[in-house]
């Protein structure tokens, strides 16, 4: 399979074309709901940030980026408020319906976090970490029955209002499981939007596209805000609050990304979950029952910050 579309694109940094960037970081199921809530709160206050010249989505943020490309923030927010028990029929039966298994099936969240922490501790640097993450995912895949990618694609497809890439520029991040190299998907790379999002969210088992295997884009950097280098203004929404499991000396943390952007001339604003809603994320990020609360928390933050963000945007 031709993998030329999997390399990081050379972005056009002319400010007339790349003035504003929206960065949507990873954060699990509740993180996705919070992202939608923040954008919906801004939207209802009269500010539509989904019209950004560039949108960068990672893991749960890649799902949100694709969702914003196919439905209004208000529609998506309303869908988040329906509890899993109240969903219209079986998983995947309705627009934006949340699946019963948001995380990679067969890999408990606690085990996954322990595995990730152990691999990070044993790695020499980010490149080594990504290679180790990929190798571990491939080992898990070899021990599985091979059906997961098909089921995962169906789950992801059920989350998206539309399966097509939008005309505006959306970048979806992932990591090649075999080489450990970061990759960025866009509408010109020959990869379906559903496949790009499925790859970006593959945090345990690798996702297959042709002959290639991919794992979560958060293994590159959790927010990947540095891909917005050259934009005049960059708005970063981080469900993890800019935190990282990686050693700070690696420079993977959002603070380092923001420094890079500002050194390149960009103005940057960040939005994190407030202290009262921190319990909705982290170890609880894959709990579907927390989605309505996370969406509401984000919505209230978006509304409260609307004037500040409007002035920046």
PDB file of C-alpha atoms in Angstrom:
ATOM      1  CA  UNK A   1       0.000   0.000   0.000  1.00  0.00           C
ATOM      2  CA  UNK A   2       1.237   3.481  -0.821  1.00  0.00           C
ATOM      3  CA  UNK A   3       2.121   5.168   2.467  1.00  0.00           C
ATOM      4  CA  UNK A   4       3.219   8.503   1.070  1.00  0.00           C
ATOM      5  CA  UNK A   5       0.044  10.086   2.452  1.00  0.00           C
ATOM      6  CA  UNK A   6       0.989   8.986   5.975  1.00  0.00           C
ATOM      7  CA  UNK A   7       3.901  11.367   6.442  1.00  0.00           C
ATOM      8  CA  UNK A   8       3.608  14.649   8.283  1.00  0.00           C
ATOM      9  CA  UNK A   9       2.406  17.238   5.752  1.00  0.00           C
ATOM     10  CA  UNK A  10       4.271  20.421   4.976  1.00  0.00           C
ATOM     11  CA  UNK A  11       1.736  22.964   6.170  1.00  0.00           C
ATOM     12  CA  UNK A  12       1.230  26.210   4.307  1.00  0.00           C
ATOM     13  CA  UNK A  13       2.133  28.700   7.009  1.00  0.00           C
ATOM     14  CA  UNK A  14       1.088  31.831   5.116  1.00  0.00           C
ATOM     15  CA  UNK A  15      -1.056  33.726   7.580  1.00  0.00           C
ATOM     16  CA  UNK A  16      -3.659  34.539   4.933  1.00  0.00           C
ATOM     17  CA  UNK A  17      -4.454  30.828   4.756  1.00  0.00           C
ATOM     18  CA  UNK A  18      -3.536  29.617   8.256  1.00  0.00           C
ATOM     19  CA  UNK A  19      -4.672  32.367  10.579  1.00  0.00           C
ATOM     20  CA  UNK A  20      -6.517  30.337  13.234  1.00  0.00           C
ATOM     21  CA  UNK A  21      -6.014  26.788  14.496  1.00  0.00           C
ATOM     22  CA  UNK A  22      -8.179  24.707  16.817  1.00  0.00           C
ATOM     23  CA  UNK A  23      -6.337  21.908  18.656  1.00  0.00           C
ATOM     24  CA  UNK A  24      -8.399  19.112  20.235  1.00  0.00           C
ATOM     25  CA  UNK A  25      -6.383  16.904  22.578  1.00  0.00           C
ATOM     26  CA  UNK A  26      -6.951  13.336  23.709  1.00  0.00           C
ATOM     27  CA  UNK A  27      -8.809  12.374  26.852  1.00  0.00           C
ATOM     28  CA  UNK A  28     -11.000   9.315  26.437  1.00  0.00           C
ATOM     29  CA  UNK A  29     -14.780   9.184  26.315  1.00  0.00           C
ATOM     30  CA  UNK A  30     -15.356  11.870  28.940  1.00  0.00           C
ATOM     31  CA  UNK A  31     -12.673  14.005  27.308  1.00  0.00           C
ATOM     32  CA  UNK A  32     -14.503  13.831  24.001  1.00  0.00           C
ATOM     33  CA  UNK A  33     -17.723  14.936  25.703  1.00  0.00           C
ATOM     34  CA  UNK A  34     -15.922  17.804  27.448  1.00  0.00           C
ATOM     35  CA  UNK A  35     -14.423  18.997  24.147  1.00  0.00           C
ATOM     36  CA  UNK A  36     -17.871  19.014  22.578  1.00  0.00           C
ATOM     37  CA  UNK A  37     -19.284  20.834  25.596  1.00  0.00           C
ATOM     38  CA  UNK A  38     -16.665  23.604  25.486  1.00  0.00           C
ATOM     39  CA  UNK A  39     -17.159  24.213  21.763  1.00  0.00           C
ATOM     40  CA  UNK A  40     -20.957  24.117  22.175  1.00  0.00           C
ATOM     41  CA  UNK A  41     -20.771  26.616  25.041  1.00  0.00           C
ATOM     42  CA  UNK A  42     -18.721  28.973  22.886  1.00  0.00           C
ATOM     43  CA  UNK A  43     -21.095  28.382  19.963  1.00  0.00           C
ATOM     44  CA  UNK A  44     -24.207  29.226  21.959  1.00  0.00           C
ATOM     45  CA  UNK A  45     -22.445  32.384  23.152  1.00  0.00           C
ATOM     46  CA  UNK A  46     -22.013  33.435  19.526  1.00  0.00           C
ATOM     47  CA  UNK A  47     -18.493  32.140  18.778  1.00  0.00           C
ATOM     48  CA  UNK A  48     -18.051  29.258  16.322  1.00  0.00           C
ATOM     49  CA  UNK A  49     -14.472  27.985  16.598  1.00  0.00           C
ATOM     50  CA  UNK A  50     -15.186  25.013  14.303  1.00  0.00           C
ATOM     51  CA  UNK A  51     -14.624  27.361  11.355  1.00  0.00           C
ATOM     52  CA  UNK A  52     -10.892  27.462  12.158  1.00  0.00           C
ATOM     53  CA  UNK A  53      -8.547  27.398   9.172  1.00  0.00           C
ATOM     54  CA  UNK A  54      -6.853  24.353  10.675  1.00  0.00           C
ATOM     55  CA  UNK A  55      -8.186  21.743  13.109  1.00  0.00           C
ATOM     56  CA  UNK A  56      -5.837  19.207  14.723  1.00  0.00           C
ATOM     57  CA  UNK A  57      -7.368  16.153  16.374  1.00  0.00           C
ATOM     58  CA  UNK A  58      -5.657  13.524  18.507  1.00  0.00           C
ATOM     59  CA  UNK A  59      -7.312  10.365  19.871  1.00  0.00           C
ATOM     60  CA  UNK A  60     -10.607  11.507  21.468  1.00  0.00           C
ATOM     61  CA  UNK A  61      -9.898  14.882  19.880  1.00  0.00           C
ATOM     62  CA  UNK A  62      -9.752  13.271  16.443  1.00  0.00           C
ATOM     63  CA  UNK A  63     -13.281  11.959  17.003  1.00  0.00           C
ATOM     64  CA  UNK A  64     -14.420  15.440  18.031  1.00  0.00           C
ATOM     65  CA  UNK A  65     -12.717  17.009  14.994  1.00  0.00           C
ATOM     66  CA  UNK A  66     -14.548  14.612  12.675  1.00  0.00           C
ATOM     67  CA  UNK A  67     -17.827  15.121  14.534  1.00  0.00           C
ATOM     68  CA  UNK A  68     -17.588  18.920  14.230  1.00  0.00           C
ATOM     69  CA  UNK A  69     -17.046  18.455  10.502  1.00  0.00           C
ATOM     70  CA  UNK A  70     -20.434  16.770  10.137  1.00  0.00           C
ATOM     71  CA  UNK A  71     -22.789  18.264  12.724  1.00  0.00           C
ATOM     72  CA  UNK A  72     -23.306  21.476  14.665  1.00  0.00           C
ATOM     73  CA  UNK A  73     -21.868  21.823  18.186  1.00  0.00           C
ATOM     74  CA  UNK A  74     -25.426  22.119  19.507  1.00  0.00           C
ATOM     75  CA  UNK A  75     -26.444  18.782  17.972  1.00  0.00           C
ATOM     76  CA  UNK A  76     -23.371  17.034  19.285  1.00  0.00           C
ATOM     77  CA  UNK A  77     -23.821  18.506  22.757  1.00  0.00           C
ATOM     78  CA  UNK A  78     -27.439  17.335  22.903  1.00  0.00           C
ATOM     79  CA  UNK A  79     -26.310  13.815  21.967  1.00  0.00           C
ATOM     80  CA  UNK A  80     -23.770  13.838  24.814  1.00  0.00           C
ATOM     81  CA  UNK A  81     -26.503  14.517  27.349  1.00  0.00           C
ATOM     82  CA  UNK A  82     -28.291  11.252  26.584  1.00  0.00           C
ATOM     83  CA  UNK A  83     -27.050   8.656  29.076  1.00  0.00           C
ATOM     84  CA  UNK A  84     -25.851   5.304  27.669  1.00  0.00           C
ATOM     85  CA  UNK A  85     -28.861   3.610  29.235  1.00  0.00           C
ATOM     86  CA  UNK A  86     -31.184   5.964  27.353  1.00  0.00           C
ATOM     87  CA  UNK A  87     -29.590   5.507  23.935  1.00  0.00           C
ATOM     88  CA  UNK A  88     -31.907   4.777  20.971  1.00  0.00           C
ATOM     89  CA  UNK A  89     -31.359   1.052  20.490  1.00  0.00           C
ATOM     90  CA  UNK A  90     -28.194  -1.035  20.252  1.00  0.00           C
ATOM     91  CA  UNK A  91     -24.739   0.442  19.942  1.00  0.00           C
ATOM     92  CA  UNK A  92     -24.219   2.293  16.691  1.00  0.00           C
ATOM     93  CA  UNK A  93     -27.896   2.394  15.761  1.00  0.00           C
ATOM     94  CA  UNK A  94     -28.329   6.162  15.673  1.00  0.00           C
ATOM     95  CA  UNK A  95     -26.470   9.382  14.778  1.00  0.00           C
ATOM     96  CA  UNK A  96     -23.522  10.064  17.104  1.00  0.00           C
ATOM     97  CA  UNK A  97     -24.712   7.153  19.297  1.00  0.00           C
ATOM     98  CA  UNK A  98     -22.128   6.105  21.850  1.00  0.00           C
ATOM     99  CA  UNK A  99     -20.932   2.513  21.560  1.00  0.00           C
ATOM    100  CA  UNK A 100     -21.035   0.139  24.496  1.00  0.00           C
ATOM    101  CA  UNK A 101     -17.247  -0.353  24.363  1.00  0.00           C
ATOM    102  CA  UNK A 102     -15.436   3.010  23.882  1.00  0.00           C
ATOM    103  CA  UNK A 103     -11.998   1.589  24.602  1.00  0.00           C
ATOM    104  CA  UNK A 104     -10.165  -1.190  22.782  1.00  0.00           C
ATOM    105  CA  UNK A 105     -12.211  -4.327  23.546  1.00  0.00           C
ATOM    106  CA  UNK A 106     -10.580  -6.932  25.745  1.00  0.00           C
ATOM    107  CA  UNK A 107      -8.012  -4.585  27.345  1.00  0.00           C
ATOM    108  CA  UNK A 108      -9.091  -3.314  30.799  1.00  0.00           C
ATOM    109  CA  UNK A 109      -8.326   0.374  31.374  1.00  0.00           C
ATOM    110  CA  UNK A 110      -6.302  -0.277  34.549  1.00  0.00           C
ATOM    111  CA  UNK A 111      -4.134  -2.848  32.766  1.00  0.00           C
ATOM    112  CA  UNK A 112      -3.670  -0.501  29.825  1.00  0.00           C
ATOM    113  CA  UNK A 113      -2.498   2.381  32.035  1.00  0.00           C
ATOM    114  CA  UNK A 114      -0.093   0.110  33.913  1.00  0.00           C
ATOM    115  CA  UNK A 115       1.320  -1.179  30.639  1.00  0.00           C
ATOM    116  CA  UNK A 116       1.792   2.324  29.245  1.00  0.00           C
ATOM    117  CA  UNK A 117       3.487   3.537  32.431  1.00  0.00           C
ATOM    118  CA  UNK A 118       5.870   0.576  32.407  1.00  0.00           C
ATOM    119  CA  UNK A 119       6.831   1.119  28.765  1.00  0.00           C
ATOM    120  CA  UNK A 120       7.463   4.824  29.319  1.00  0.00           C
ATOM    121  CA  UNK A 121       9.666   4.050  32.331  1.00  0.00           C
ATOM    122  CA  UNK A 122      11.773   1.621  30.278  1.00  0.00           C
ATOM    123  CA  UNK A 123      12.180   3.891  27.240  1.00  0.00           C
ATOM    124  CA  UNK A 124      15.268   5.999  26.551  1.00  0.00           C
ATOM    125  CA  UNK A 125      13.484   8.777  24.661  1.00  0.00           C
ATOM    126  CA  UNK A 126      10.205   9.507  22.821  1.00  0.00           C
ATOM    127  CA  UNK A 127      11.240   7.643  19.668  1.00  0.00           C
ATOM    128  CA  UNK A 128      12.180   4.581  21.712  1.00  0.00           C
ATOM    129  CA  UNK A 129       8.913   4.843  23.631  1.00  0.00           C
ATOM    130  CA  UNK A 130       6.856   4.926  20.431  1.00  0.00           C
ATOM    131  CA  UNK A 131       8.685   1.897  19.031  1.00  0.00           C
ATOM    132  CA  UNK A 132       8.091  -0.006  22.260  1.00  0.00           C
ATOM    133  CA  UNK A 133       4.426   0.991  22.305  1.00  0.00           C
ATOM    134  CA  UNK A 134       4.035  -0.205  18.742  1.00  0.00           C
ATOM    135  CA  UNK A 135       5.832  -3.493  19.389  1.00  0.00           C
ATOM    136  CA  UNK A 136       3.670  -4.165  22.437  1.00  0.00           C
ATOM    137  CA  UNK A 137       0.495  -3.429  20.491  1.00  0.00           C
ATOM    138  CA  UNK A 138       1.578  -5.778  17.725  1.00  0.00           C
ATOM    139  CA  UNK A 139       2.208  -8.506  20.307  1.00  0.00           C
ATOM    140  CA  UNK A 140      -1.309  -8.044  21.681  1.00  0.00           C
ATOM    141  CA  UNK A 141      -2.643  -8.148  18.141  1.00  0.00           C
ATOM    142  CA  UNK A 142      -0.820 -11.414  17.390  1.00  0.00           C
ATOM    143  CA  UNK A 143      -2.467 -12.986  20.437  1.00  0.00           C
ATOM    144  CA  UNK A 144      -5.957 -11.795  19.464  1.00  0.00           C
ATOM    145  CA  UNK A 145      -8.461 -13.376  17.099  1.00  0.00           C
ATOM    146  CA  UNK A 146      -7.921 -10.601  14.536  1.00  0.00           C
ATOM    147  CA  UNK A 147     -11.511  -9.395  14.551  1.00  0.00           C
ATOM    148  CA  UNK A 148     -10.940  -6.208  16.511  1.00  0.00           C
ATOM    149  CA  UNK A 149     -10.162  -3.797  13.604  1.00  0.00           C
ATOM    150  CA  UNK A 150     -13.475  -4.629  11.906  1.00  0.00           C
ATOM    151  CA  UNK A 151     -15.446  -4.137  15.110  1.00  0.00           C
ATOM    152  CA  UNK A 152     -13.508  -0.983  15.987  1.00  0.00           C
ATOM    153  CA  UNK A 153     -14.167   0.568  12.581  1.00  0.00           C
ATOM    154  CA  UNK A 154     -17.904  -0.032  12.978  1.00  0.00           C
ATOM    155  CA  UNK A 155     -17.834   1.592  16.430  1.00  0.00           C
ATOM    156  CA  UNK A 156     -15.958   4.647  15.156  1.00  0.00           C
ATOM    157  CA  UNK A 157     -18.179   4.976  12.075  1.00  0.00           C
ATOM    158  CA  UNK A 158     -21.254   5.020  14.329  1.00  0.00           C
ATOM    159  CA  UNK A 159     -19.814   7.990  16.213  1.00  0.00           C
ATOM    160  CA  UNK A 160     -19.384  10.199  13.139  1.00  0.00           C
ATOM    161  CA  UNK A 161     -22.251  12.228  11.638  1.00  0.00           C
ATOM    162  CA  UNK A 162     -20.632  11.975   8.186  1.00  0.00           C
ATOM    163  CA  UNK A 163     -17.942   9.622   6.852  1.00  0.00           C
ATOM    164  CA  UNK A 164     -16.322  12.126   4.490  1.00  0.00           C
ATOM    165  CA  UNK A 165     -13.416  14.478   5.084  1.00  0.00           C
ATOM    166  CA  UNK A 166     -14.500  18.126   5.283  1.00  0.00           C
ATOM    167  CA  UNK A 167     -13.250  20.668   2.777  1.00  0.00           C
ATOM    168  CA  UNK A 168     -11.561  22.687   5.508  1.00  0.00           C
ATOM    169  CA  UNK A 169      -8.211  21.406   6.717  1.00  0.00           C
ATOM    170  CA  UNK A 170      -8.374  18.740   9.419  1.00  0.00           C
ATOM    171  CA  UNK A 171      -5.277  16.836  10.550  1.00  0.00           C
ATOM    172  CA  UNK A 172      -5.634  13.525  12.393  1.00  0.00           C
ATOM    173  CA  UNK A 173      -2.570  12.160  14.200  1.00  0.00           C
ATOM    174  CA  UNK A 174      -1.404   8.562  14.713  1.00  0.00           C
ATOM    175  CA  UNK A 175       1.812   6.542  15.077  1.00  0.00           C
ATOM    176  CA  UNK A 176       3.042   3.744  12.810  1.00  0.00           C
ATOM    177  CA  UNK A 177       3.067   0.643  15.036  1.00  0.00           C
ATOM    178  CA  UNK A 178       5.944  -1.016  13.171  1.00  0.00           C
ATOM    179  CA  UNK A 179       8.369   1.881  12.848  1.00  0.00           C
ATOM    180  CA  UNK A 180       7.235   4.092  15.722  1.00  0.00           C
ATOM    181  CA  UNK A 181       7.167   7.058  13.334  1.00  0.00           C
ATOM    182  CA  UNK A 182       4.452   9.703  13.827  1.00  0.00           C
ATOM    183  CA  UNK A 183       1.994  10.082  10.953  1.00  0.00           C
ATOM    184  CA  UNK A 184      -0.609  12.680  10.093  1.00  0.00           C
ATOM    185  CA  UNK A 185      -3.693  11.932   8.006  1.00  0.00           C
ATOM    186  CA  UNK A 186      -5.583  14.523   5.987  1.00  0.00           C
ATOM    187  CA  UNK A 187      -8.102  14.517   3.150  1.00  0.00           C
ATOM    188  CA  UNK A 188      -5.351  14.309   0.524  1.00  0.00           C
ATOM    189  CA  UNK A 189      -3.668  11.159   1.860  1.00  0.00           C
ATOM    190  CA  UNK A 190      -6.022   8.548   0.417  1.00  0.00           C
ATOM    191  CA  UNK A 191      -7.204   7.317   3.829  1.00  0.00           C
ATOM    192  CA  UNK A 192     -10.907   7.389   4.758  1.00  0.00           C
ATOM    193  CA  UNK A 193     -11.846   9.715   7.612  1.00  0.00           C
ATOM    194  CA  UNK A 194     -13.285   6.797   9.593  1.00  0.00           C
ATOM    195  CA  UNK A 195     -10.000   4.887   9.267  1.00  0.00           C
ATOM    196  CA  UNK A 196      -7.944   7.927  10.264  1.00  0.00           C
ATOM    197  CA  UNK A 197     -10.010   8.453  13.425  1.00  0.00           C
ATOM    198  CA  UNK A 198      -9.966   4.721  14.245  1.00  0.00           C
ATOM    199  CA  UNK A 199      -6.157   4.737  13.977  1.00  0.00           C
ATOM    200  CA  UNK A 200      -5.793   7.867  16.103  1.00  0.00           C
ATOM    201  CA  UNK A 201      -7.894   6.266  18.876  1.00  0.00           C
ATOM    202  CA  UNK A 202      -6.155   2.849  18.818  1.00  0.00           C
ATOM    203  CA  UNK A 203      -4.617   3.037  22.271  1.00  0.00           C
ATOM    204  CA  UNK A 204      -4.115  -0.694  22.914  1.00  0.00           C
ATOM    205  CA  UNK A 205      -4.446  -2.906  19.856  1.00  0.00           C
ATOM    206  CA  UNK A 206      -3.130  -1.551  16.530  1.00  0.00           C
ATOM    207  CA  UNK A 207      -5.530  -0.480  13.801  1.00  0.00           C
ATOM    208  CA  UNK A 208      -4.974  -1.824  10.309  1.00  0.00           C
ATOM    209  CA  UNK A 209      -5.080   0.320   7.173  1.00  0.00           C
ATOM    210  CA  UNK A 210      -3.986  -1.738   4.187  1.00  0.00           C
ATOM    211  CA  UNK A 211      -0.702  -3.422   5.097  1.00  0.00           C
ATOM    212  CA  UNK A 212       0.104  -0.841   7.779  1.00  0.00           C
ATOM    213  CA  UNK A 213      -0.704  -0.829  11.512  1.00  0.00           C
ATOM    214  CA  UNK A 214      -1.276   2.290  13.601  1.00  0.00           C
ATOM    215  CA  UNK A 215      -1.605   3.244  17.247  1.00  0.00           C
ATOM    216  CA  UNK A 216      -2.907   6.253  19.148  1.00  0.00           C
ATOM    217  CA  UNK A 217      -1.779   9.709  18.006  1.00  0.00           C
ATOM    218  CA  UNK A 218      -1.304  10.673  21.641  1.00  0.00           C
ATOM    219  CA  UNK A 219       1.925   8.671  21.636  1.00  0.00           C
ATOM    220  CA  UNK A 220       3.387  11.429  19.466  1.00  0.00           C
ATOM    221  CA  UNK A 221       2.232  14.168  21.830  1.00  0.00           C
ATOM    222  CA  UNK A 222      -1.060  14.278  23.676  1.00  0.00           C
ATOM    223  CA  UNK A 223      -2.255  17.500  22.057  1.00  0.00           C
ATOM    224  CA  UNK A 224       0.095  17.730  19.048  1.00  0.00           C
ATOM    225  CA  UNK A 225      -0.388  21.487  19.108  1.00  0.00           C
ATOM    226  CA  UNK A 226       3.027  21.990  17.514  1.00  0.00           C
ATOM    227  CA  UNK A 227       1.474  20.963  14.173  1.00  0.00           C
ATOM    228  CA  UNK A 228      -0.158  24.405  14.184  1.00  0.00           C
ATOM    229  CA  UNK A 229       3.239  26.101  13.861  1.00  0.00           C
ATOM    230  CA  UNK A 230       2.886  29.159  11.619  1.00  0.00           C
ATOM    231  CA  UNK A 231      -0.710  29.963  12.524  1.00  0.00           C
ATOM    232  CA  UNK A 232      -1.367  33.403  13.951  1.00  0.00           C
ATOM    233  CA  UNK A 233      -3.658  32.199  16.748  1.00  0.00           C
ATOM    234  CA  UNK A 234      -3.918  28.725  18.241  1.00  0.00           C
ATOM    235  CA  UNK A 235      -6.682  27.662  20.622  1.00  0.00           C
ATOM    236  CA  UNK A 236      -5.849  24.435  22.496  1.00  0.00           C
ATOM    237  CA  UNK A 237      -8.473  22.391  24.331  1.00  0.00           C
ATOM    238  CA  UNK A 238      -6.817  19.767  26.554  1.00  0.00           C
ATOM    239  CA  UNK A 239      -9.006  17.378  28.581  1.00  0.00           C
ATOM    240  CA  UNK A 240      -5.862  16.200  30.402  1.00  0.00           C
ATOM    241  CA  UNK A 241      -5.125  19.767  31.454  1.00  0.00           C
ATOM    242  CA  UNK A 242      -1.744  19.747  29.728  1.00  0.00           C
ATOM    243  CA  UNK A 243      -0.458  16.943  31.971  1.00  0.00           C
ATOM    244  CA  UNK A 244       1.708  14.110  30.693  1.00  0.00           C
ATOM    245  CA  UNK A 245       2.971  10.704  31.853  1.00  0.00           C
ATOM    246  CA  UNK A 246       6.277  11.302  30.082  1.00  0.00           C
ATOM    247  CA  UNK A 247       9.438  12.710  31.671  1.00  0.00           C
ATOM    248  CA  UNK A 248       9.433  16.489  31.304  1.00  0.00           C
ATOM    249  CA  UNK A 249      12.930  16.302  29.856  1.00  0.00           C
ATOM    250  CA  UNK A 250      11.420  14.688  26.744  1.00  0.00           C
ATOM    251  CA  UNK A 251       9.490  17.866  25.921  1.00  0.00           C
ATOM    252  CA  UNK A 252       6.234  15.994  25.233  1.00  0.00           C
ATOM    253  CA  UNK A 253       4.125  18.167  27.546  1.00  0.00           C
ATOM    254  CA  UNK A 254       1.764  20.879  26.306  1.00  0.00           C
ATOM    255  CA  UNK A 255       3.856  23.603  27.935  1.00  0.00           C
ATOM    256  CA  UNK A 256       6.750  22.715  25.626  1.00  0.00           C
ATOM    257  CA  UNK A 257       4.443  22.711  22.603  1.00  0.00           C
ATOM    258  CA  UNK A 258       3.098  26.138  23.529  1.00  0.00           C
ATOM    259  CA  UNK A 259       6.648  27.473  23.920  1.00  0.00           C
ATOM    260  CA  UNK A 260       7.466  26.199  20.420  1.00  0.00           C
ATOM    261  CA  UNK A 261       4.392  27.870  18.963  1.00  0.00           C
ATOM    262  CA  UNK A 262       5.059  31.184  20.671  1.00  0.00           C
ATOM    263  CA  UNK A 263       8.695  31.084  19.592  1.00  0.00           C
ATOM    264  CA  UNK A 264       7.378  30.733  16.048  1.00  0.00           C
ATOM    265  CA  UNK A 265       5.228  33.846  16.414  1.00  0.00           C
ATOM    266  CA  UNK A 266       1.864  32.279  17.276  1.00  0.00           C
ATOM    267  CA  UNK A 267      -0.464  33.584  19.955  1.00  0.00           C
ATOM    268  CA  UNK A 268      -1.774  30.681  22.028  1.00  0.00           C
ATOM    269  CA  UNK A 269      -4.690  30.232  24.429  1.00  0.00           C
ATOM    270  CA  UNK A 270      -5.389  27.028  26.344  1.00  0.00           C
ATOM    271  CA  UNK A 271      -8.552  25.724  27.986  1.00  0.00           C
ATOM    272  CA  UNK A 272      -8.408  22.974  30.629  1.00  0.00           C
ATOM    273  CA  UNK A 273     -11.158  21.331  32.680  1.00  0.00           C
ATOM    274  CA  UNK A 274     -11.775  23.255  35.895  1.00  0.00           C
ATOM    275  CA  UNK A 275     -10.865  21.847  39.308  1.00  0.00           C
ATOM    276  CA  UNK A 276     -14.443  20.803  40.078  1.00  0.00           C
ATOM    277  CA  UNK A 277     -14.569  18.453  37.088  1.00  0.00           C
ATOM    278  CA  UNK A 278     -11.117  16.834  37.279  1.00  0.00           C
ATOM    279  CA  UNK A 279     -12.639  13.608  38.670  1.00  0.00           C
ATOM    280  CA  UNK A 280     -14.323  13.058  35.299  1.00  0.00           C
ATOM    281  CA  UNK A 281     -11.022  12.439  33.524  1.00  0.00           C
ATOM    282  CA  UNK A 282      -7.787  10.504  34.059  1.00  0.00           C
ATOM    283  CA  UNK A 283      -8.570   7.002  35.332  1.00  0.00           C
ATOM    284  CA  UNK A 284     -12.289   7.657  34.751  1.00  0.00           C
ATOM    285  CA  UNK A 285     -11.898   8.846  31.175  1.00  0.00           C
ATOM    286  CA  UNK A 286     -13.444   5.711  29.631  1.00  0.00           C
ATOM    287  CA  UNK A 287     -16.545   5.694  31.862  1.00  0.00           C
ATOM    288  CA  UNK A 288     -19.483   6.347  29.530  1.00  0.00           C
ATOM    289  CA  UNK A 289     -21.748   7.280  32.410  1.00  0.00           C
ATOM    290  CA  UNK A 290     -19.629  10.409  32.977  1.00  0.00           C
ATOM    291  CA  UNK A 291     -20.182  11.802  29.491  1.00  0.00           C
ATOM    292  CA  UNK A 292     -23.234  13.951  30.336  1.00  0.00           C
ATOM    293  CA  UNK A 293     -21.482  15.514  33.342  1.00  0.00           C
ATOM    294  CA  UNK A 294     -18.287  16.114  31.336  1.00  0.00           C
ATOM    295  CA  UNK A 295     -20.254  17.706  28.492  1.00  0.00           C
ATOM    296  CA  UNK A 296     -22.113  20.012  30.902  1.00  0.00           C
ATOM    297  CA  UNK A 297     -18.856  20.992  32.634  1.00  0.00           C
ATOM    298  CA  UNK A 298     -17.323  21.874  29.285  1.00  0.00           C
ATOM    299  CA  UNK A 299     -20.428  23.751  28.180  1.00  0.00           C
ATOM    300  CA  UNK A 300     -20.408  25.964  31.276  1.00  0.00           C
ATOM    301  CA  UNK A 301     -16.706  26.661  30.804  1.00  0.00           C
ATOM    302  CA  UNK A 302     -17.217  27.553  27.154  1.00  0.00           C
ATOM    303  CA  UNK A 303     -19.984  29.984  28.004  1.00  0.00           C
ATOM    304  CA  UNK A 304     -17.995  31.569  30.825  1.00  0.00           C
ATOM    305  CA  UNK A 305     -14.884  31.983  28.670  1.00  0.00           C
ATOM    306  CA  UNK A 306     -16.660  33.119  25.506  1.00  0.00           C
ATOM    307  CA  UNK A 307     -15.784  36.810  25.715  1.00  0.00           C
ATOM    308  CA  UNK A 308     -12.147  36.092  26.547  1.00  0.00           C
ATOM    309  CA  UNK A 309     -11.826  33.625  23.684  1.00  0.00           C
ATOM    310  CA  UNK A 310     -13.705  35.929  21.291  1.00  0.00           C
ATOM    311  CA  UNK A 311     -11.189  38.701  21.946  1.00  0.00           C
ATOM    312  CA  UNK A 312      -8.317  36.281  21.305  1.00  0.00           C
ATOM    313  CA  UNK A 313      -9.886  34.562  18.286  1.00  0.00           C
TER     314      UNK A 313
END
